[in-house]
């Protein structure tokens, strides 16, 4: 009797330790902690990383649902069947640009229709379509002109540019591969540099580049000092050359700009949601990974505007009992486990910060189910406090497991009132909602009574500035009372400085301040924004990977098992051979399906029926109708289901109705099997 | 008894004379005719213009179907109901950019769905989606980098830019308005300059600017010499700054680039069509006229690839007897009449140059009918020979009459093989179709037998160039025979020069050329392209203008009479008042319509029912369902048709089915009137 094998080390827990330690390192650095303290934390991080790498190597790769061979077969199929092809291919192509061919174009149209149906139609969102080009003021105000950057180094000889973090990672990988005899400690040091690459400052990464003596990969020449490169495409609007424009890096901004008109369209009522489907553009320094990191891509975004004091959702009860896989920020820093929890529990326990955010996580989950994403390879990961955007109060990514690992395919951020606030301030256009009380409420109000004559004479042109400063004093009761107190005791008080650095000494005679109690019937507020944001190319990638399989047989044949509602073509019409007797039936079936708005594809080529099925399977056509000699005699056809390959015989007069039900999901294949005679499958060769 | 009034002068005929004379002037100029001949033709043109202006003034403006008041009311409605609003409005907006709000967004989605259904689905076109950004090589090859320009002048003081032709037109208009005492001859001269503005060369328009002393409108400073301004938005792709990109000025190019893969997807078979819906961008110097001339817009284009020797269309018989309103190039130069003619006749008489082009004119006509364009305000105008693009062999614009005149809303061009030829040449990728003969045919073939050893020794590195030149010699039998003749008689002959200017002397020993008769079974060709191209913003403008009317009443109320298939919302659910007894019926109806995928809008506000109808009419909702006290008693509602305001009473259990039929067009309102009791209309106040 042998001993049982030792329990494998828990990879989740180990991964969580790495995450936790990484967060600590970032925090220490952000807070400017002493060097030795940072070093100690970094050393600990190194150790954990190595331990994790070793364990992963020992336990073998996790199942990603798609073998390397299958991934290769899928990539081949995607190009060969013109799902996705490189743009400008005849001129050699350019990284980060892809064209969608006929099957992917239809798939995407169906996916977007499903998205509109699920999010816009069912929840009565307002949909808008704004421009791709935007003037600088919009993106300067939103923060993109200053902050939407990656670190870049430039070859001093050829001028070629590289993303600094990627170059460092590649360098370390090569170094380790070429130097098998390095001590473990040396290896650790190198790996650590690669791990930290993305979070280095320009100075830090420059120092590491110097230490390694990293040169430009092409020419071997020196590299420039790393500089932040803005990822937005810039151009000139109009002929003068003085109006800078950018291609939008996200569709969200167009919605914020239209907030006031949208609120009016919605009869002044909040909460409401607004959606936009459209392109976004990012001038990636190093595009890669097919549709995952491209320079031009499609987003589908929702901005749900709510009262920051009441983020409940009117339809939350409909999703309250739905269970989601959550990787909380706490768990990422403790045991690394993904937990299953109902939306109601997650909100009650304060894990998801409010109902509206939880509602949209649930809706996203249900959408993924509809479009055929494998729900076992899906989770919602909460952003750590150290990784969130400065304006976000809570943020959950929809992560889908692909062959390249867990990939963010949609974000769900509570952006608070950041965007409306900055645009309102810059444009001087009020963007507020009004909360009307059921009954008037008593409120303390700061009232300022100025002596306009005295003020005007004393300050002349500055009077307007002073008025603005007094308005903002009203908003801060404590400061207002302190100001009044100073006026009362000293006879004068200093107002300001404001953001321009201006300040003014006001005297007792010029104004008085008091706090009154007033009955008010409403309250204005700048709405918070809950933002679900989908990357359509990434969702498509998930659909491709989760729905591709190779059917066992003489030769492994690729099958795309798209859900019928998003399948590019719903039914194939396949005559058994090119016998002329079949022709009228082909025409009749085509007409039948066309009248019922069912996309069909006819294959009248002379290849064997098995080959025709294989072709249809590659395009993900869920149902095949075969015309054979029995059709000529009895006006019946066979109907084949793509994944089971099972076939039934159905009268032509019923075929279009039955296929329509199958496609809409109002009938299942099981129903069909019970209601029509099952036939032996035609040899699939 | 008085004499009958004189018959009015035929405006069409007069207009045709102007067109004819204009074409003559252009032709003379293009051919470099003597100055006095041009002047005589220009003088005649001036006379005709004045005669036309006088007659138009005498006979009054033609009916454009939309009064000035209605146009103002429509423009107001479009903004107020958030159909179309200026982009970046809170920052003051920028000319030529518009956002689509919720109703126009839904209208456009329905319009595009109808377009896809009509063109892509019914004719089994291949749809693609290519990128908006394209590298310079694509648009240089297509000719856009060199030729996609307008003439521009720049203020030497402020740097502000103006479209030269528009500035000249404005100047003349002002001049005439300010100078009522000018002699008729002087007036003629000025008007002529405005008329010719668009066709002047930089030198010509500069001379006219000098004569008038035209200065910059803002500053009064001097203007620069007119320069061609390229209308494409330029930007850098990638971080290096050496890869110039442009936002595409048309969607067509992406299709041409993918031709080879598309042909493969279509199993090598021709003819086939490919469609693309997407954005295009043009940096207009002076954007204006709402959606008619914008900087960012949507196109829906088809490229139908055919054998240049056989441009028949397999489905032509389906449209052969359809009558179209054609304004032929001949008629534009003779009597100016639009004629009605069947497609069959137009092709048989050589008026429309081939079946494929005629087929698409017909399909466009049928599409316009479906989406509610007024067919009486629609015509197809053929391009004059002098106005066609250099590559087009025949071109017909769909022109729709709007308040601003006849506007081109779609083009139908036979682009011949221009695009595939230039891209193929530049990329060195073969783009050809194959015509397989039914039986092998006898063809004369040029055969060249080189002595490779001798050639190689004599020309070394140039041997490859010589081979290429010999290959092209094969294509030209006459030249090949002449070359062989020279070799035979002189012992040597000069090959070239080729496009690089290279030429080579070959001798008898190096090669022999003969013409053979061979049986060939196929023939390769570069396909011709028939291109229907729709401007979606312009089609939308036509839909707005042709479907808006003001309903007579106490106050004139705007109604959008959208065709049900494209109406943004199909049905309004309107409780008679906010009596709580109506609430469950509102919820029930909402669910019923949602289950049937019918977009509905509920109005539970406390305004009178007449006001609710008016709101629904403004959004173009074709059907209104009203819940009243009888509903509570009998579970029946009233159904109101938007344009007639007629109402019937229908059981709730039948309402969704009936509305669905009305929206799909499988039942008419007349059917409903016959099958359900008509009720007196609720007071519409």
PDB file of N, CA and C in Angstrom, chain A residues 87-91 94 99-100 102 108 117 124 127-133 152 159-161 233-236 238-240 258 261 265 279 283 296 423 431 590 594 597 600, chain B residues 81 87-91 99-100 102 108 117 124 127-133 135 152 159-161 233-236 238-240 258 261 279 283 296 423 431 590 594 597 600:
ATOM      1  N   UNK A  87      -6.493  43.750 -42.390  1.00  0.00           N
ATOM      2  CA  UNK A  87      -6.837  44.840 -43.307  1.00  0.00           C
ATOM      3  C   UNK A  87      -5.656  45.145 -44.213  1.00  0.00           C
ATOM      4  N   UNK A  88      -5.931  45.707 -45.398  1.00  0.00           N
ATOM      5  CA  UNK A  88      -4.895  46.133 -46.351  1.00  0.00           C
ATOM      6  C   UNK A  88      -3.909  45.000 -46.609  1.00  0.00           C
ATOM      7  N   UNK A  89      -4.432  43.768 -46.635  1.00  0.00           N
ATOM      8  CA  UNK A  89      -3.582  42.582 -46.733  1.00  0.00           C
ATOM      9  C   UNK A  89      -2.734  42.607 -48.003  1.00  0.00           C
ATOM     10  N   UNK A  90      -3.313  43.094 -49.119  1.00  0.00           N
ATOM     11  CA  UNK A  90      -2.558  43.058 -50.374  1.00  0.00           C
ATOM     12  C   UNK A  90      -1.379  44.020 -50.328  1.00  0.00           C
ATOM     13  N   UNK A  91      -1.409  44.964 -49.408  1.00  0.00           N
ATOM     14  CA  UNK A  91      -0.258  45.874 -49.248  1.00  0.00           C
ATOM     15  C   UNK A  91       0.592  45.487 -48.033  1.00  0.00           C
ATOM     16  N   UNK A  94      -1.173  46.106 -41.672  1.00  0.00           N
ATOM     17  CA  UNK A  94      -0.611  46.948 -40.613  1.00  0.00           C
ATOM     18  C   UNK A  94      -1.137  46.401 -39.294  1.00  0.00           C
ATOM     19  N   UNK A  99     -10.302  43.391 -40.887  1.00  0.00           N
ATOM     20  CA  UNK A  99     -11.585  43.510 -41.571  1.00  0.00           C
ATOM     21  C   UNK A  99     -12.447  42.303 -41.228  1.00  0.00           C
ATOM     22  N   UNK A 100     -13.752  42.532 -41.188  1.00  0.00           N
ATOM     23  CA  UNK A 100     -14.683  41.431 -40.977  1.00  0.00           C
ATOM     24  C   UNK A 100     -15.278  41.024 -42.314  1.00  0.00           C
ATOM     25  N   UNK A 102     -17.797  38.270 -44.722  1.00  0.00           N
ATOM     26  CA  UNK A 102     -19.245  38.032 -44.662  1.00  0.00           C
ATOM     27  C   UNK A 102     -19.746  37.278 -43.416  1.00  0.00           C
ATOM     28  N   UNK A 108     -21.627  39.595 -36.222  1.00  0.00           N
ATOM     29  CA  UNK A 108     -21.529  40.823 -35.429  1.00  0.00           C
ATOM     30  C   UNK A 108     -22.850  41.589 -35.476  1.00  0.00           C
ATOM     31  N   UNK A 117     -31.438  44.394 -28.210  1.00  0.00           N
ATOM     32  CA  UNK A 117     -32.669  43.782 -27.723  1.00  0.00           C
ATOM     33  C   UNK A 117     -32.592  43.613 -26.207  1.00  0.00           C
ATOM     34  N   UNK A 124     -35.518  49.927 -21.975  1.00  0.00           N
ATOM     35  CA  UNK A 124     -35.918  51.230 -22.499  1.00  0.00           C
ATOM     36  C   UNK A 124     -34.837  52.291 -22.306  1.00  0.00           C
ATOM     37  N   UNK A 127     -30.924  55.498 -26.920  1.00  0.00           N
ATOM     38  CA  UNK A 127     -29.712  55.228 -27.693  1.00  0.00           C
ATOM     39  C   UNK A 127     -29.319  56.466 -28.487  1.00  0.00           C
ATOM     40  N   UNK A 128     -28.035  56.734 -28.523  1.00  0.00           N
ATOM     41  CA  UNK A 128     -27.540  57.863 -29.314  1.00  0.00           C
ATOM     42  C   UNK A 128     -26.414  57.395 -30.220  1.00  0.00           C
ATOM     43  N   UNK A 129     -26.104  58.237 -31.209  1.00  0.00           N
ATOM     44  CA  UNK A 129     -24.946  57.956 -32.054  1.00  0.00           C
ATOM     45  C   UNK A 129     -24.206  59.268 -32.241  1.00  0.00           C
ATOM     46  N   UNK A 130     -23.030  59.341 -31.672  1.00  0.00           N
ATOM     47  CA  UNK A 130     -22.252  60.577 -31.709  1.00  0.00           C
ATOM     48  C   UNK A 130     -21.062  60.393 -32.649  1.00  0.00           C
ATOM     49  N   UNK A 131     -20.340  61.468 -32.865  1.00  0.00           N
ATOM     50  CA  UNK A 131     -19.285  61.425 -33.866  1.00  0.00           C
ATOM     51  C   UNK A 131     -18.026  60.707 -33.359  1.00  0.00           C
ATOM     52  N   UNK A 132     -17.254  60.189 -34.298  1.00  0.00           N
ATOM     53  CA  UNK A 132     -15.967  59.569 -33.996  1.00  0.00           C
ATOM     54  C   UNK A 132     -14.898  60.623 -33.755  1.00  0.00           C
ATOM     55  N   UNK A 133     -14.974  61.712 -34.512  1.00  0.00           N
ATOM     56  CA  UNK A 133     -14.019  62.805 -34.349  1.00  0.00           C
ATOM     57  C   UNK A 133     -14.526  63.756 -33.277  1.00  0.00           C
ATOM     58  N   UNK A 152       7.052  54.817 -24.011  1.00  0.00           N
ATOM     59  CA  UNK A 152       7.615  54.419 -25.296  1.00  0.00           C
ATOM     60  C   UNK A 152       9.101  54.782 -25.369  1.00  0.00           C
ATOM     61  N   UNK A 159      14.555  55.410 -35.717  1.00  0.00           N
ATOM     62  CA  UNK A 159      13.329  56.106 -35.337  1.00  0.00           C
ATOM     63  C   UNK A 159      12.195  55.152 -34.972  1.00  0.00           C
ATOM     64  N   UNK A 160      12.425  53.845 -35.056  1.00  0.00           N
ATOM     65  CA  UNK A 160      11.389  52.883 -34.719  1.00  0.00           C
ATOM     66  C   UNK A 160      11.056  52.971 -33.222  1.00  0.00           C
ATOM     67  N   UNK A 161       9.799  52.756 -32.874  1.00  0.00           N
ATOM     68  CA  UNK A 161       9.375  52.920 -31.485  1.00  0.00           C
ATOM     69  C   UNK A 161       8.943  51.589 -30.882  1.00  0.00           C
ATOM     70  N   UNK A 233      -5.398  59.084 -31.771  1.00  0.00           N
ATOM     71  CA  UNK A 233      -5.047  59.550 -33.109  1.00  0.00           C
ATOM     72  C   UNK A 233      -5.450  61.022 -33.219  1.00  0.00           C
ATOM     73  N   UNK A 234      -4.501  61.849 -33.620  1.00  0.00           N
ATOM     74  CA  UNK A 234      -4.768  63.269 -33.708  1.00  0.00           C
ATOM     75  C   UNK A 234      -4.918  63.691 -35.164  1.00  0.00           C
ATOM     76  N   UNK A 235      -5.810  64.646 -35.421  1.00  0.00           N
ATOM     77  CA  UNK A 235      -5.837  65.236 -36.760  1.00  0.00           C
ATOM     78  C   UNK A 235      -6.334  66.672 -36.674  1.00  0.00           C
ATOM     79  N   UNK A 236      -6.344  67.348 -37.797  1.00  0.00           N
ATOM     80  CA  UNK A 236      -6.817  68.727 -37.858  1.00  0.00           C
ATOM     81  C   UNK A 236      -8.259  68.721 -38.332  1.00  0.00           C
ATOM     82  N   UNK A 238     -11.113  71.052 -40.048  1.00  0.00           N
ATOM     83  CA  UNK A 238     -11.183  72.289 -40.817  1.00  0.00           C
ATOM     84  C   UNK A 238      -9.830  72.571 -41.438  1.00  0.00           C
ATOM     85  N   UNK A 239      -9.810  73.536 -42.350  1.00  0.00           N
ATOM     86  CA  UNK A 239      -8.597  73.758 -43.141  1.00  0.00           C
ATOM     87  C   UNK A 239      -7.572  74.673 -42.472  1.00  0.00           C
ATOM     88  N   UNK A 240      -7.951  75.401 -41.412  1.00  0.00           N
ATOM     89  CA  UNK A 240      -7.052  76.413 -40.863  1.00  0.00           C
ATOM     90  C   UNK A 240      -5.830  75.822 -40.161  1.00  0.00           C
ATOM     91  N   UNK A 258     -24.130  65.067 -24.212  1.00  0.00           N
ATOM     92  CA  UNK A 258     -25.549  65.214 -24.528  1.00  0.00           C
ATOM     93  C   UNK A 258     -26.455  65.074 -23.307  1.00  0.00           C
ATOM     94  N   UNK A 261     -29.678  67.324 -22.963  1.00  0.00           N
ATOM     95  CA  UNK A 261     -30.754  67.053 -23.928  1.00  0.00           C
ATOM     96  C   UNK A 261     -31.421  65.703 -23.648  1.00  0.00           C
ATOM     97  N   UNK A 265     -35.235  64.921 -22.970  1.00  0.00           N
ATOM     98  CA  UNK A 265     -35.969  63.918 -23.750  1.00  0.00           C
ATOM     99  C   UNK A 265     -36.700  62.975 -22.810  1.00  0.00           C
ATOM    100  N   UNK A 279     -17.531  52.993 -32.962  1.00  0.00           N
ATOM    101  CA  UNK A 279     -16.108  52.724 -33.005  1.00  0.00           C
ATOM    102  C   UNK A 279     -15.337  53.548 -31.992  1.00  0.00           C
ATOM    103  N   UNK A 283      -4.185  54.325 -30.767  1.00  0.00           N
ATOM    104  CA  UNK A 283      -2.965  54.152 -31.554  1.00  0.00           C
ATOM    105  C   UNK A 283      -1.943  53.334 -30.768  1.00  0.00           C
ATOM    106  N   UNK A 296      -8.403  49.952 -33.939  1.00  0.00           N
ATOM    107  CA  UNK A 296      -9.752  50.425 -34.260  1.00  0.00           C
ATOM    108  C   UNK A 296     -10.691  49.328 -33.830  1.00  0.00           C
ATOM    109  N   UNK A 423     -17.116  68.245 -17.257  1.00  0.00           N
ATOM    110  CA  UNK A 423     -17.656  68.895 -18.462  1.00  0.00           C
ATOM    111  C   UNK A 423     -18.535  70.090 -18.098  1.00  0.00           C
ATOM    112  N   UNK A 431     -25.379  70.537 -15.329  1.00  0.00           N
ATOM    113  CA  UNK A 431     -25.810  69.171 -15.628  1.00  0.00           C
ATOM    114  C   UNK A 431     -26.260  68.514 -14.343  1.00  0.00           C
ATOM    115  N   UNK A 590     -35.639  28.136 -50.880  1.00  0.00           N
ATOM    116  CA  UNK A 590     -35.048  29.474 -50.783  1.00  0.00           C
ATOM    117  C   UNK A 590     -36.128  30.525 -50.579  1.00  0.00           C
ATOM    118  N   UNK A 594     -36.751  32.886 -47.322  1.00  0.00           N
ATOM    119  CA  UNK A 594     -36.650  34.329 -47.526  1.00  0.00           C
ATOM    120  C   UNK A 594     -37.910  35.025 -47.020  1.00  0.00           C
ATOM    121  N   UNK A 597     -37.798  35.589 -43.425  1.00  0.00           N
ATOM    122  CA  UNK A 597     -36.626  36.320 -42.913  1.00  0.00           C
ATOM    123  C   UNK A 597     -35.582  35.406 -42.274  1.00  0.00           C
ATOM    124  N   UNK A 600     -30.562  31.928 -45.342  1.00  0.00           N
ATOM    125  CA  UNK A 600     -30.207  30.576 -45.756  1.00  0.00           C
ATOM    126  C   UNK A 600     -29.104  30.611 -46.795  1.00  0.00           C
TER     127      UNK A 600
ATOM    128  N   UNK B  81     -37.085  67.360 -30.376  1.00  0.00           N
ATOM    129  CA  UNK B  81     -37.339  65.960 -30.054  1.00  0.00           C
ATOM    130  C   UNK B  81     -36.061  65.124 -30.140  1.00  0.00           C
ATOM    131  N   UNK B  87     -23.248  68.286 -32.647  1.00  0.00           N
ATOM    132  CA  UNK B  87     -22.294  67.621 -31.762  1.00  0.00           C
ATOM    133  C   UNK B  87     -21.553  68.655 -30.917  1.00  0.00           C
ATOM    134  N   UNK B  88     -21.055  68.242 -29.757  1.00  0.00           N
ATOM    135  CA  UNK B  88     -20.248  69.102 -28.856  1.00  0.00           C
ATOM    136  C   UNK B  88     -20.965  70.427 -28.598  1.00  0.00           C
ATOM    137  N   UNK B  89     -22.296  70.359 -28.514  1.00  0.00           N
ATOM    138  CA  UNK B  89     -23.106  71.570 -28.417  1.00  0.00           C
ATOM    139  C   UNK B  89     -22.726  72.396 -27.186  1.00  0.00           C
ATOM    140  N   UNK B  90     -22.421  71.731 -26.066  1.00  0.00           N
ATOM    141  CA  UNK B  90     -22.122  72.498 -24.844  1.00  0.00           C
ATOM    142  C   UNK B  90     -20.813  73.266 -24.990  1.00  0.00           C
ATOM    143  N   UNK B  91     -19.992  72.879 -25.953  1.00  0.00           N
ATOM    144  CA  UNK B  91     -18.749  73.623 -26.199  1.00  0.00           C
ATOM    145  C   UNK B  91     -18.877  74.518 -27.435  1.00  0.00           C
ATOM    146  N   UNK B  99     -24.966  64.816 -33.951  1.00  0.00           N
ATOM    147  CA  UNK B  99     -25.260  63.589 -33.212  1.00  0.00           C
ATOM    148  C   UNK B  99     -26.703  63.185 -33.474  1.00  0.00           C
ATOM    149  N   UNK B 100     -26.960  61.884 -33.462  1.00  0.00           N
ATOM    150  CA  UNK B 100     -28.316  61.375 -33.595  1.00  0.00           C
ATOM    151  C   UNK B 100     -28.845  61.014 -32.215  1.00  0.00           C
ATOM    152  N   UNK B 102     -32.167  59.664 -29.602  1.00  0.00           N
ATOM    153  CA  UNK B 102     -32.887  58.384 -29.584  1.00  0.00           C
ATOM    154  C   UNK B 102     -33.833  58.143 -30.767  1.00  0.00           C
ATOM    155  N   UNK B 108     -32.662  55.344 -37.930  1.00  0.00           N
ATOM    156  CA  UNK B 108     -31.524  54.985 -38.775  1.00  0.00           C
ATOM    157  C   UNK B 108     -31.256  53.482 -38.697  1.00  0.00           C
ATOM    158  N   UNK B 117     -31.944  44.192 -45.632  1.00  0.00           N
ATOM    159  CA  UNK B 117     -32.959  43.229 -46.042  1.00  0.00           C
ATOM    160  C   UNK B 117     -33.165  43.308 -47.554  1.00  0.00           C
ATOM    161  N   UNK B 124     -28.459  38.235 -51.821  1.00  0.00           N
ATOM    162  CA  UNK B 124     -27.337  37.425 -51.334  1.00  0.00           C
ATOM    163  C   UNK B 124     -25.986  38.074 -51.615  1.00  0.00           C
ATOM    164  N   UNK B 127     -21.408  40.788 -47.303  1.00  0.00           N
ATOM    165  CA  UNK B 127     -21.214  42.045 -46.574  1.00  0.00           C
ATOM    166  C   UNK B 127     -19.881  42.015 -45.841  1.00  0.00           C
ATOM    167  N   UNK B 128     -19.173  43.126 -45.891  1.00  0.00           N
ATOM    168  CA  UNK B 128     -17.908  43.219 -45.162  1.00  0.00           C
ATOM    169  C   UNK B 128     -17.910  44.480 -44.296  1.00  0.00           C
ATOM    170  N   UNK B 129     -16.973  44.515 -43.357  1.00  0.00           N
ATOM    171  CA  UNK B 129     -16.794  45.716 -42.551  1.00  0.00           C
ATOM    172  C   UNK B 129     -15.299  45.954 -42.454  1.00  0.00           C
ATOM    173  N   UNK B 130     -14.851  47.017 -43.083  1.00  0.00           N
ATOM    174  CA  UNK B 130     -13.422  47.318 -43.122  1.00  0.00           C
ATOM    175  C   UNK B 130     -13.140  48.527 -42.232  1.00  0.00           C
ATOM    176  N   UNK B 131     -11.875  48.846 -42.084  1.00  0.00           N
ATOM    177  CA  UNK B 131     -11.502  49.894 -41.129  1.00  0.00           C
ATOM    178  C   UNK B 131     -11.773  51.289 -41.679  1.00  0.00           C
ATOM    179  N   UNK B 132     -11.940  52.235 -40.753  1.00  0.00           N
ATOM    180  CA  UNK B 132     -12.104  53.644 -41.108  1.00  0.00           C
ATOM    181  C   UNK B 132     -10.761  54.268 -41.439  1.00  0.00           C
ATOM    182  N   UNK B 133      -9.726  53.854 -40.708  1.00  0.00           N
ATOM    183  CA  UNK B 133      -8.382  54.362 -40.965  1.00  0.00           C
ATOM    184  C   UNK B 133      -7.717  53.519 -42.033  1.00  0.00           C
ATOM    185  N   UNK B 135      -4.005  53.235 -44.600  1.00  0.00           N
ATOM    186  CA  UNK B 135      -2.674  53.794 -44.847  1.00  0.00           C
ATOM    187  C   UNK B 135      -2.625  54.531 -46.192  1.00  0.00           C
ATOM    188  N   UNK B 152      -9.076  76.487 -52.137  1.00  0.00           N
ATOM    189  CA  UNK B 152      -9.199  77.208 -50.874  1.00  0.00           C
ATOM    190  C   UNK B 152      -8.337  78.472 -50.904  1.00  0.00           C
ATOM    191  N   UNK B 159      -5.388  83.819 -40.915  1.00  0.00           N
ATOM    192  CA  UNK B 159      -5.176  82.407 -41.242  1.00  0.00           C
ATOM    193  C   UNK B 159      -6.477  81.663 -41.516  1.00  0.00           C
ATOM    194  N   UNK B 160      -7.620  82.340 -41.396  1.00  0.00           N
ATOM    195  CA  UNK B 160      -8.902  81.681 -41.652  1.00  0.00           C
ATOM    196  C   UNK B 160      -9.002  81.282 -43.130  1.00  0.00           C
ATOM    197  N   UNK B 161      -9.666  80.151 -43.389  1.00  0.00           N
ATOM    198  CA  UNK B 161      -9.712  79.636 -44.757  1.00  0.00           C
ATOM    199  C   UNK B 161     -11.123  79.659 -45.312  1.00  0.00           C
ATOM    200  N   UNK B 233      -9.016  63.644 -43.825  1.00  0.00           N
ATOM    201  CA  UNK B 233      -8.394  63.848 -42.513  1.00  0.00           C
ATOM    202  C   UNK B 233      -7.148  62.973 -42.435  1.00  0.00           C
ATOM    203  N   UNK B 234      -6.035  63.601 -42.109  1.00  0.00           N
ATOM    204  CA  UNK B 234      -4.780  62.856 -42.073  1.00  0.00           C
ATOM    205  C   UNK B 234      -4.362  62.612 -40.630  1.00  0.00           C
ATOM    206  N   UNK B 235      -3.763  61.471 -40.355  1.00  0.00           N
ATOM    207  CA  UNK B 235      -3.159  61.283 -39.034  1.00  0.00           C
ATOM    208  C   UNK B 235      -1.998  60.306 -39.138  1.00  0.00           C
ATOM    209  N   UNK B 236      -1.300  60.110 -38.043  1.00  0.00           N
ATOM    210  CA  UNK B 236      -0.172  59.189 -38.010  1.00  0.00           C
ATOM    211  C   UNK B 236      -0.651  57.858 -37.462  1.00  0.00           C
ATOM    212  N   UNK B 238       0.620  54.442 -35.691  1.00  0.00           N
ATOM    213  CA  UNK B 238       1.798  53.972 -34.969  1.00  0.00           C
ATOM    214  C   UNK B 238       2.570  55.157 -34.426  1.00  0.00           C
ATOM    215  N   UNK B 239       3.525  54.888 -33.553  1.00  0.00           N
ATOM    216  CA  UNK B 239       4.195  55.968 -32.844  1.00  0.00           C
ATOM    217  C   UNK B 239       5.367  56.587 -33.602  1.00  0.00           C
ATOM    218  N   UNK B 240       5.860  55.941 -34.645  1.00  0.00           N
ATOM    219  CA  UNK B 240       7.086  56.419 -35.286  1.00  0.00           C
ATOM    220  C   UNK B 240       6.917  57.750 -36.014  1.00  0.00           C
ATOM    221  N   UNK B 258     -10.246  43.740 -50.659  1.00  0.00           N
ATOM    222  CA  UNK B 258     -10.571  42.363 -50.287  1.00  0.00           C
ATOM    223  C   UNK B 258     -11.070  41.525 -51.458  1.00  0.00           C
ATOM    224  N   UNK B 261     -10.072  37.704 -51.729  1.00  0.00           N
ATOM    225  CA  UNK B 261     -10.663  36.822 -50.707  1.00  0.00           C
ATOM    226  C   UNK B 261     -12.172  36.654 -50.912  1.00  0.00           C
ATOM    227  N   UNK B 279     -18.851  54.428 -41.842  1.00  0.00           N
ATOM    228  CA  UNK B 279     -18.612  55.862 -41.856  1.00  0.00           C
ATOM    229  C   UNK B 279     -17.619  56.253 -42.931  1.00  0.00           C
ATOM    230  N   UNK B 283     -13.101  66.394 -44.741  1.00  0.00           N
ATOM    231  CA  UNK B 283     -12.804  67.621 -44.000  1.00  0.00           C
ATOM    232  C   UNK B 283     -13.262  68.839 -44.809  1.00  0.00           C
ATOM    233  N   UNK B 296     -18.512  64.078 -41.198  1.00  0.00           N
ATOM    234  CA  UNK B 296     -18.515  62.660 -40.832  1.00  0.00           C
ATOM    235  C   UNK B 296     -19.897  62.138 -41.176  1.00  0.00           C
ATOM    236  N   UNK B 423      -5.181  48.958 -58.052  1.00  0.00           N
ATOM    237  CA  UNK B 423      -4.709  48.265 -56.842  1.00  0.00           C
ATOM    238  C   UNK B 423      -3.901  47.016 -57.208  1.00  0.00           C
ATOM    239  N   UNK B 431      -5.975  40.353 -59.645  1.00  0.00           N
ATOM    240  CA  UNK B 431      -7.395  40.439 -59.281  1.00  0.00           C
ATOM    241  C   UNK B 431      -8.220  40.203 -60.534  1.00  0.00           C
ATOM    242  N   UNK B 590     -47.604  46.669 -22.269  1.00  0.00           N
ATOM    243  CA  UNK B 590     -46.138  46.752 -22.435  1.00  0.00           C
ATOM    244  C   UNK B 590     -45.536  45.369 -22.622  1.00  0.00           C
ATOM    245  N   UNK B 594     -43.673  43.854 -25.924  1.00  0.00           N
ATOM    246  CA  UNK B 594     -42.274  43.451 -25.774  1.00  0.00           C
ATOM    247  C   UNK B 594     -42.087  42.014 -26.251  1.00  0.00           C
ATOM    248  N   UNK B 597     -41.689  41.792 -29.842  1.00  0.00           N
ATOM    249  CA  UNK B 597     -40.621  42.620 -30.424  1.00  0.00           C
ATOM    250  C   UNK B 597     -41.141  43.894 -31.083  1.00  0.00           C
ATOM    251  N   UNK B 600     -42.526  49.907 -28.159  1.00  0.00           N
ATOM    252  CA  UNK B 600     -43.649  50.730 -27.724  1.00  0.00           C
ATOM    253  C   UNK B 600     -43.183  51.788 -26.738  1.00  0.00           C
TER     254      UNK B 600
END
